XYZ file of N, CA and C in Angstrom:
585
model
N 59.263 135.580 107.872
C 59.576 134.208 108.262
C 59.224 133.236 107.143
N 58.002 133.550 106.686
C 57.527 132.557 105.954
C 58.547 132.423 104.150
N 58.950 133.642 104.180
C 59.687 133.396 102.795
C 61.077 133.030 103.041
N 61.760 133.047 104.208
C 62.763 132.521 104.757
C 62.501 130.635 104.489
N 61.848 130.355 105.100
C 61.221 129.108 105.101
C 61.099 128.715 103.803
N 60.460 129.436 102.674
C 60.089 128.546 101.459
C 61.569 128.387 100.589
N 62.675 129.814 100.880
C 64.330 129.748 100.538
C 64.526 128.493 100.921
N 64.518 128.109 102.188
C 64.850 127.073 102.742
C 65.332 126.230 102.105
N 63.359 125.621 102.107
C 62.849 124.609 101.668
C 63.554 124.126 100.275
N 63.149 125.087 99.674
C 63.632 125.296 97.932
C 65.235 125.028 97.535
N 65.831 125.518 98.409
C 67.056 125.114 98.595
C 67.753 123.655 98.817
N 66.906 122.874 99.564
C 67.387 121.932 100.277
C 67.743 120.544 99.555
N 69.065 119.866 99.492
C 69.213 119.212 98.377
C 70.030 119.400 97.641
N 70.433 120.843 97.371
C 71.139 120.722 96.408
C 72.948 121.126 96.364
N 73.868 120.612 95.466
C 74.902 121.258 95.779
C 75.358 120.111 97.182
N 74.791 119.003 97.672
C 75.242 118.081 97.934
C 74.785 118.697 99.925
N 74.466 119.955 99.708
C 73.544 120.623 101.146
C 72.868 119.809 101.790
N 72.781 118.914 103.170
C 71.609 118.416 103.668
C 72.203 118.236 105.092
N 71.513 117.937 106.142
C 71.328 117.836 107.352
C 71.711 119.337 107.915
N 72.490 118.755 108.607
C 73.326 119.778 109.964
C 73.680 121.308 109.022
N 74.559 120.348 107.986
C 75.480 121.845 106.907
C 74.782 122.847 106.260
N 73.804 122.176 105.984
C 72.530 122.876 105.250
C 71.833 123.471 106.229
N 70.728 123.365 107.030
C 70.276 124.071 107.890
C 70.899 125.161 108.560
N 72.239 124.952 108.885
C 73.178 126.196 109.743
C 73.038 127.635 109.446
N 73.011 127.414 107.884
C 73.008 128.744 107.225
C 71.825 129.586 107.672
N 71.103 129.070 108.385
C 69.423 129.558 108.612
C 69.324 129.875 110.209
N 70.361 129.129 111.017
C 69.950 128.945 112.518
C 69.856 130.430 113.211
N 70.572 131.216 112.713
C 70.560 132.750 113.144
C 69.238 133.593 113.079
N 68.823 133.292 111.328
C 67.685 133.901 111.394
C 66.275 133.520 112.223
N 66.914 132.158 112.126
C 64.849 131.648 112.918
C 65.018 131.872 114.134
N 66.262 132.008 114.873
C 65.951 132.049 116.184
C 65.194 133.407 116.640
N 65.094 134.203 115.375
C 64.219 135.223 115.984
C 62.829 134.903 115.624
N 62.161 133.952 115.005
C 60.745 133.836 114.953
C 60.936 132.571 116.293
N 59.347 132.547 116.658
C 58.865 131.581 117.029
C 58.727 130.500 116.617
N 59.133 129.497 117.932
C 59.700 127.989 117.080
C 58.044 127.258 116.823
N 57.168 127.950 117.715
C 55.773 126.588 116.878
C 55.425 127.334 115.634
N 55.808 128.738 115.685
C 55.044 129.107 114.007
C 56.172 128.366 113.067
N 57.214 128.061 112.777
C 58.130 127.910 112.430
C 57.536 126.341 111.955
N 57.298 125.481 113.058
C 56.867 124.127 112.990
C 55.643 124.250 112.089
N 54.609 124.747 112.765
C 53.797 124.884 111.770
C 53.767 124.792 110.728
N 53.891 125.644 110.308
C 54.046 126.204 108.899
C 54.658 125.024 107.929
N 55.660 124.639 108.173
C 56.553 123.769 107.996
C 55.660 122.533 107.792
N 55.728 121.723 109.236
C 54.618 120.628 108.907
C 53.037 120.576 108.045
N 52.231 121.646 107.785
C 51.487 122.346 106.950
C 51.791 121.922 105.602
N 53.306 121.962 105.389
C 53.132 122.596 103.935
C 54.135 122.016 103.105
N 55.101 121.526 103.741
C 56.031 120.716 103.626
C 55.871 118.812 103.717
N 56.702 118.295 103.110
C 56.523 116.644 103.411
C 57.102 116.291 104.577
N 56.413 114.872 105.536
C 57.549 114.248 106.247
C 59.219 114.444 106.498
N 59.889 113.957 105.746
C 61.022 113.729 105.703
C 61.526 114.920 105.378
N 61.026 115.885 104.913
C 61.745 117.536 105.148
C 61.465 118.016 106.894
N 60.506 117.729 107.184
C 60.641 118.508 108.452
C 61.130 117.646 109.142
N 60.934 116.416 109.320
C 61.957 115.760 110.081
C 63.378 115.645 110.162
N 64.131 115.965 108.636
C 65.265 116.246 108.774
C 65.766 117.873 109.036
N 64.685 118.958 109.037
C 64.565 120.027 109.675
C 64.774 120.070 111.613
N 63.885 118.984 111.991
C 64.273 119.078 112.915
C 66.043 118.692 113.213
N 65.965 117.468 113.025
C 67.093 116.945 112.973
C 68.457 117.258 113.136
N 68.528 118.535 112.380
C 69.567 119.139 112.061
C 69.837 120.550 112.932
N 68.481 120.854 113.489
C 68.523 122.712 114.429
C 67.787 122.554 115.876
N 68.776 121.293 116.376
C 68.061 120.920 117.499
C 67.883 122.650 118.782
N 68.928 123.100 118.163
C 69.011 124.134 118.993
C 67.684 125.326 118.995
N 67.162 125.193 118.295
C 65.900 126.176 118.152
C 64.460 125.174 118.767
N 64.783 124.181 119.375
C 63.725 123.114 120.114
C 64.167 122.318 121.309
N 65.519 122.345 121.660
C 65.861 121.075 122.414
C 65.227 121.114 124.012
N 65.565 122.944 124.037
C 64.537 123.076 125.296
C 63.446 123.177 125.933
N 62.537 122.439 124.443
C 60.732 122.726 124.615
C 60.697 122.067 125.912
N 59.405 122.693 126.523
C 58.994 121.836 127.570
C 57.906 121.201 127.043
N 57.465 120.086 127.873
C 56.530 119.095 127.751
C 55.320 120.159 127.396
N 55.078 121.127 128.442
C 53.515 122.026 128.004
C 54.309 122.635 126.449
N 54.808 123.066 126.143
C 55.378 123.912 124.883
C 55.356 122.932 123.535
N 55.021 121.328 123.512
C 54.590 120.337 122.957
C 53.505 120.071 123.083
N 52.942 120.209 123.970
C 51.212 120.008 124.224
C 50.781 121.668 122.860
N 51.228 122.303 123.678
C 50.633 123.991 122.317
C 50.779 123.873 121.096
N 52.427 123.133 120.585
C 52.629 122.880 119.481
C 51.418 122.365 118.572
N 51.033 120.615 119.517
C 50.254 119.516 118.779
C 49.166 120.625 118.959
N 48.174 121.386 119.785
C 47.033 122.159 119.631
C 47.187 123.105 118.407
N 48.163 123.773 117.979
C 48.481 124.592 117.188
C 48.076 123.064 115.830
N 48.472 122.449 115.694
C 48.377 121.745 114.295
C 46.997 121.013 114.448
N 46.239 121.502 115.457
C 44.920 120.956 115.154
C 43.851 122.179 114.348
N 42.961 122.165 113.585
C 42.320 120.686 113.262
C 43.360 119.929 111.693
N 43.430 118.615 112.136
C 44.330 117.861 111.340
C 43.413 117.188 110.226
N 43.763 117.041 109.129
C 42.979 116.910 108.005
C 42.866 114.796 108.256
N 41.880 114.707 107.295
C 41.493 113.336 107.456
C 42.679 112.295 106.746
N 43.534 111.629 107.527
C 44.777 110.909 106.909
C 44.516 109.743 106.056
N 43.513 108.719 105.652
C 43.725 108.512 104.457
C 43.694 108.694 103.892
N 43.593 110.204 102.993
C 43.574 110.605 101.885
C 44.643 111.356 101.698
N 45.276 111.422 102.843
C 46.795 112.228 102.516
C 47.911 110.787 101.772
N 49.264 111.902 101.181
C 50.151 110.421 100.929
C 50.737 110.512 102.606
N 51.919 109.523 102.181
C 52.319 108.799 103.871
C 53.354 109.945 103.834
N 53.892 110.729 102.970
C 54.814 111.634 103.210
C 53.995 113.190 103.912
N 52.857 113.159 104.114
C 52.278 114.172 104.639
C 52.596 114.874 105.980
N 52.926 115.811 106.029
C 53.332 116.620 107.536
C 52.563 116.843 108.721
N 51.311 116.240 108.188
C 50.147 116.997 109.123
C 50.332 116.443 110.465
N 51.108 115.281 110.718
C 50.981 114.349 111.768
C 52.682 114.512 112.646
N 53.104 115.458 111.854
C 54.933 115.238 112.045
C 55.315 115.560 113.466
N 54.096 116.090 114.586
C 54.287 116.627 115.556
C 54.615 115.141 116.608
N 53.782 114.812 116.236
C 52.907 113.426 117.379
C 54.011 111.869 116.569
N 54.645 112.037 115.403
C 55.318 111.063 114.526
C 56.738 111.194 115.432
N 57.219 112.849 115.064
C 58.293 113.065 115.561
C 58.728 112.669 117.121
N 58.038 113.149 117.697
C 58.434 112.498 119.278
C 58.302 111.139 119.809
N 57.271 110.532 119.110
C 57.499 108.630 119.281
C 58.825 108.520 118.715
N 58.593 108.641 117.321
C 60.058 107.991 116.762
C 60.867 108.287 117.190
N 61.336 109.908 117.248
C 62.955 110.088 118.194
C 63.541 109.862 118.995
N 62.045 110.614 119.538
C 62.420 111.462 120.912
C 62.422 110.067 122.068
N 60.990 109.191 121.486
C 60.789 107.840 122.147
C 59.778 108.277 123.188
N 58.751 109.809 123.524
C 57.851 109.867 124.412
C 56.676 109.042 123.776
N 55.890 109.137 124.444
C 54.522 108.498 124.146
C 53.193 109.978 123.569
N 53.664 110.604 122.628
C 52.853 111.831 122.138
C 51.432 111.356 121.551
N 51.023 109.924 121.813
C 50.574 110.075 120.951
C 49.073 110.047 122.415
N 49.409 108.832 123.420
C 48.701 109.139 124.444
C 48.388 110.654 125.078
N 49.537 111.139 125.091
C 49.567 112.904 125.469
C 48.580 113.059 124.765
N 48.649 112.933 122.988
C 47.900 113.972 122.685
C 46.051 113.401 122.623
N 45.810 111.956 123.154
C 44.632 111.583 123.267
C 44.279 112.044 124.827
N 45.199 112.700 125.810
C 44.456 112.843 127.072
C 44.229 114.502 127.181
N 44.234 115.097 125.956
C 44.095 116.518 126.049
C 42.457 117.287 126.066
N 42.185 117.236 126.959
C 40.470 117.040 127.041
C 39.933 118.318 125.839
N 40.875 119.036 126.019
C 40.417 120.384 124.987
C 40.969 120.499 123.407
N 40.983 119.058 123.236
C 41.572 118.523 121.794
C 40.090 118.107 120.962
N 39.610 118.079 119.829
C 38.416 117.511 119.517
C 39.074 116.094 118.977
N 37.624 115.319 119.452
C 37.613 113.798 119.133
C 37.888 113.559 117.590
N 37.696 114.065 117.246
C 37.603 114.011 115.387
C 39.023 114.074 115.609
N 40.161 114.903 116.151
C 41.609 115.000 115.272
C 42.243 113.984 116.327
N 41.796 113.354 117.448
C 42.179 112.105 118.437
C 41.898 111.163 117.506
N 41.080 110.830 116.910
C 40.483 109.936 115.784
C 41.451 109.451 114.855
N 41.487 110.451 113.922
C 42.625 111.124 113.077
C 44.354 110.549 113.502
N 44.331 111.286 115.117
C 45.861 110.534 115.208
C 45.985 109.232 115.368
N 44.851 108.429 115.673
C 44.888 106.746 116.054
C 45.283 106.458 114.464
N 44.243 106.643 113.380
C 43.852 106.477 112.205
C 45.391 106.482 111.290
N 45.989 107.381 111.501
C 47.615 108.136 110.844
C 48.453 106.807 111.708
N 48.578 106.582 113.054
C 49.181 105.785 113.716
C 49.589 104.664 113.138
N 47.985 103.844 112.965
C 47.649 102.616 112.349
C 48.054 102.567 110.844
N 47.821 103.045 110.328
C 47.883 103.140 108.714
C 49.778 102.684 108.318
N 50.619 103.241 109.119
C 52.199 102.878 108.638
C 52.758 102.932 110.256
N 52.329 102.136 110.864
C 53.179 101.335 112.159
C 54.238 101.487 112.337
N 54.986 100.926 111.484
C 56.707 100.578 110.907
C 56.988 102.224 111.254
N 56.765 103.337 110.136
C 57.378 104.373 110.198
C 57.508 104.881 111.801
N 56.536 104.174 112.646
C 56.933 105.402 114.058
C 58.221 104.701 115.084
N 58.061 103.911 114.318
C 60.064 102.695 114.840
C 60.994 102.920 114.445
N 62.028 103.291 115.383
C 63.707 104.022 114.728
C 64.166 102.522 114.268
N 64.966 102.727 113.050
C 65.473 101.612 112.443
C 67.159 101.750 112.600
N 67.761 100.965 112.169
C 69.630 101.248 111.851
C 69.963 102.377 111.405
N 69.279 102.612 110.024
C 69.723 103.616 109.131
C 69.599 104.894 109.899
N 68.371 104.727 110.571
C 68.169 106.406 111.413
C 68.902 106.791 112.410
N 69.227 105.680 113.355
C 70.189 105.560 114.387
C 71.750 105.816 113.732
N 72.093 105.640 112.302
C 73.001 105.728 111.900
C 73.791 107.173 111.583
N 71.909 107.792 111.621
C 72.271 109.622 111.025
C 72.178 110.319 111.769
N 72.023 109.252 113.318
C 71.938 110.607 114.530
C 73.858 110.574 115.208
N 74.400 111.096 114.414
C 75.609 111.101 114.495
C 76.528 112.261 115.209
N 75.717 113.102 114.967
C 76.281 114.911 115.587
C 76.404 115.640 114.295
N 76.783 114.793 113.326
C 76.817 115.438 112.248
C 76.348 115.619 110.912
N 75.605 114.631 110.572
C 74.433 114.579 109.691
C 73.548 115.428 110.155
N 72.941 114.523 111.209
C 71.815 114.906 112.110
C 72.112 115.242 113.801
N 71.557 115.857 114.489
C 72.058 115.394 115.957
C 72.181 114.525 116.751
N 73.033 114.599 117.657
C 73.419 113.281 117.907
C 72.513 111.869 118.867
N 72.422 111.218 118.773
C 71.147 110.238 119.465
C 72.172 110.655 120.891
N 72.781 111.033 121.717
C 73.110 111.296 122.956
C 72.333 112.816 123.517
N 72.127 113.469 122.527
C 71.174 114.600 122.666
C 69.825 114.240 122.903
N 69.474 113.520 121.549
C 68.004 112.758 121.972
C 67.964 112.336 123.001
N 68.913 111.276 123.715
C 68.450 110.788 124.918
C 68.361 111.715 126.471
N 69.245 112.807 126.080
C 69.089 114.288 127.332
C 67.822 114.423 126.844
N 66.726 114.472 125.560
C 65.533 115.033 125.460
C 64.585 114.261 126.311
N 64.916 112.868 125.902
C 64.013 112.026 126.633
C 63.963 111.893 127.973
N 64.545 111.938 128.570
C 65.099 111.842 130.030
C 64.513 112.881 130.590
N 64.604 114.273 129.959
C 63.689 115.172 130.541
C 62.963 115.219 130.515
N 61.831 115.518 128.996
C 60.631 115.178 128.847
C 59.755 114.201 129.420
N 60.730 112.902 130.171
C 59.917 112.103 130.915
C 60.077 112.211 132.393
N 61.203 112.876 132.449
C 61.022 113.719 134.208
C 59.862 114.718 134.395
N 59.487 115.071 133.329
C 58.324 116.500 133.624
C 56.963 115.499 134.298
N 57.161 114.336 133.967
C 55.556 113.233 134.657
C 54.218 113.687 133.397
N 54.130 114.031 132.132
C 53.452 114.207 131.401
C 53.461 112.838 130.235
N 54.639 113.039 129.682
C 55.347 111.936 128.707
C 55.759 110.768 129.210
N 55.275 109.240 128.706
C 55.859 108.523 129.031
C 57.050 107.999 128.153
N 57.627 106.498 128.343
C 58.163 105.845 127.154
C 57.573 105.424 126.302
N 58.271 105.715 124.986
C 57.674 105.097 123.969
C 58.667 104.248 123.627
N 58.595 102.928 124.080
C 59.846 101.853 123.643
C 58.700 100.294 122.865
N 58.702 100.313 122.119
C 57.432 99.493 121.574
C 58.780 98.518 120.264
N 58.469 96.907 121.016
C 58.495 96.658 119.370
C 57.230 96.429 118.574
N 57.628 95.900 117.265
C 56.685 96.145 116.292
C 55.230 95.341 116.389
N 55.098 94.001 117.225
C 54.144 93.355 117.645
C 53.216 93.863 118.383
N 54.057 94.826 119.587
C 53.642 95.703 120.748
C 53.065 96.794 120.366
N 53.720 97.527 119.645
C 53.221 98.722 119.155
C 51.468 98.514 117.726
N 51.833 97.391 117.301
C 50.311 97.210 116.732
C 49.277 96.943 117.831
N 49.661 96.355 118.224
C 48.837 95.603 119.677
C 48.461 97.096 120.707
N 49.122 97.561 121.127
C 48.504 99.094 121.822
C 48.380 100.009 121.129
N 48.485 100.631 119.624
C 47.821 100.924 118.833
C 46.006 100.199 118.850
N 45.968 99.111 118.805
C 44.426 98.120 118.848
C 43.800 98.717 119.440
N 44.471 98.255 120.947
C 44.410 98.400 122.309
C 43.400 100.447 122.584
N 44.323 101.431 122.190
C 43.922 102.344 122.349
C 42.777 102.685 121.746
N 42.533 102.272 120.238
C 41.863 102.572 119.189
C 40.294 101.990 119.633
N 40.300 100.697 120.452
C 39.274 99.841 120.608
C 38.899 100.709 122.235
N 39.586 101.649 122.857
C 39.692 102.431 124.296
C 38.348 103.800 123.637
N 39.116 104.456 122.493
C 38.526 105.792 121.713
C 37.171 105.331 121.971
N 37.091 104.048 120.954
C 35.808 103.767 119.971
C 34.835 103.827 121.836
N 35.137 103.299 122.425
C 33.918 103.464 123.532
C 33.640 104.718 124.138
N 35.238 105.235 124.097
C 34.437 106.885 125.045
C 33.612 107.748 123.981
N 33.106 107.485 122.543
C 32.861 108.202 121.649
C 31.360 108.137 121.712
């Protein structure tokens, strides 16, 4: 799996290859590994904007996670390294990034009510949160590449969301940018007392 993955990776880019067209060539093989080692690994070791346009593009090897199968994921990428010292393109966070921004759940509360999570990487995700605000807000351009064919299509995303927030785990994550600093605060100033 793992040298499948670094082909990938290594690959990606070039020859004018990216989103949907690029990934395809791969969708056969991963569906025989496991999709959190797959994530893993990936977010680990890889930047932001590769695994996010990883996801992006092979919705089919994730679309049917369930809400618990996202809870294992984010446990699987714990313990998460200390984020200001990473750059902002760092993967370590792409679990809990990815589903605000896309998907639009609230991963990030999920992943602060996981009692068997340590406080140090709850810390960590407030800390990553705060630091680039802006990035966990879908903008034009992104809405522009969820097309079906760049990327998948934002009508898919919204079957994700809809479910994921029928399961009663996930809420909305619909925040503008005032709001979303403000309950970012809000939570961060919640941590600091149960600590």
């Amino acid at each position: 799996m793992i040298e499948t993955l670094k082909i990938m990776y290594h690959g990606y880019g070039f020859d004018k290859a990216i989103g949907i067209s690029y990934f395809s060539k791969f969708i056969d093989e991963l569906k025989s590994y496991k999709f959190l080692e797959i994530f893993v690994f990936q977010a680990k070791t890889y930047p932001l904007r590769y695994v996010f346009d990883f996801l992006l593009s092979t919705p089919s090897l994730w679309i049917d996670l369930s809400d618990v199968e996202w809870i294992e994921i984010m446990n699987a990428m714990n313990p998460r390294p200390y984020p200001l010292k990473l750059s902002l393109d760092n993967g370590y966070f792409a679990d809990i990034h990815f589903l605000a921004k896309y998907i639009r759940v609230n991963s990030i509360e999920v992943f602060l009510h996981q009692n068997n999570f340590a406080d140090l990487d709850k810390s960590y995700v407030i800390q990553y949160c705060q630091r680039d605000v802006y990035s966990l807000l879908i903008d034009k351009i992104d809405l522009e590449d969820l097309d079906g064919e760049y990327f998948m299509s934002e009508k898919k995303i919204i079957n994700i969301h809809s479910r994921l927030i029928s399961g009663g785990i996930f809420s909305d994550f619909s925040f503008h940018e005032d709001e979303l600093i403000s309950y970012l605060e809000k939570i961060n100033i919640s941590f600091k007392k149960l600590e």
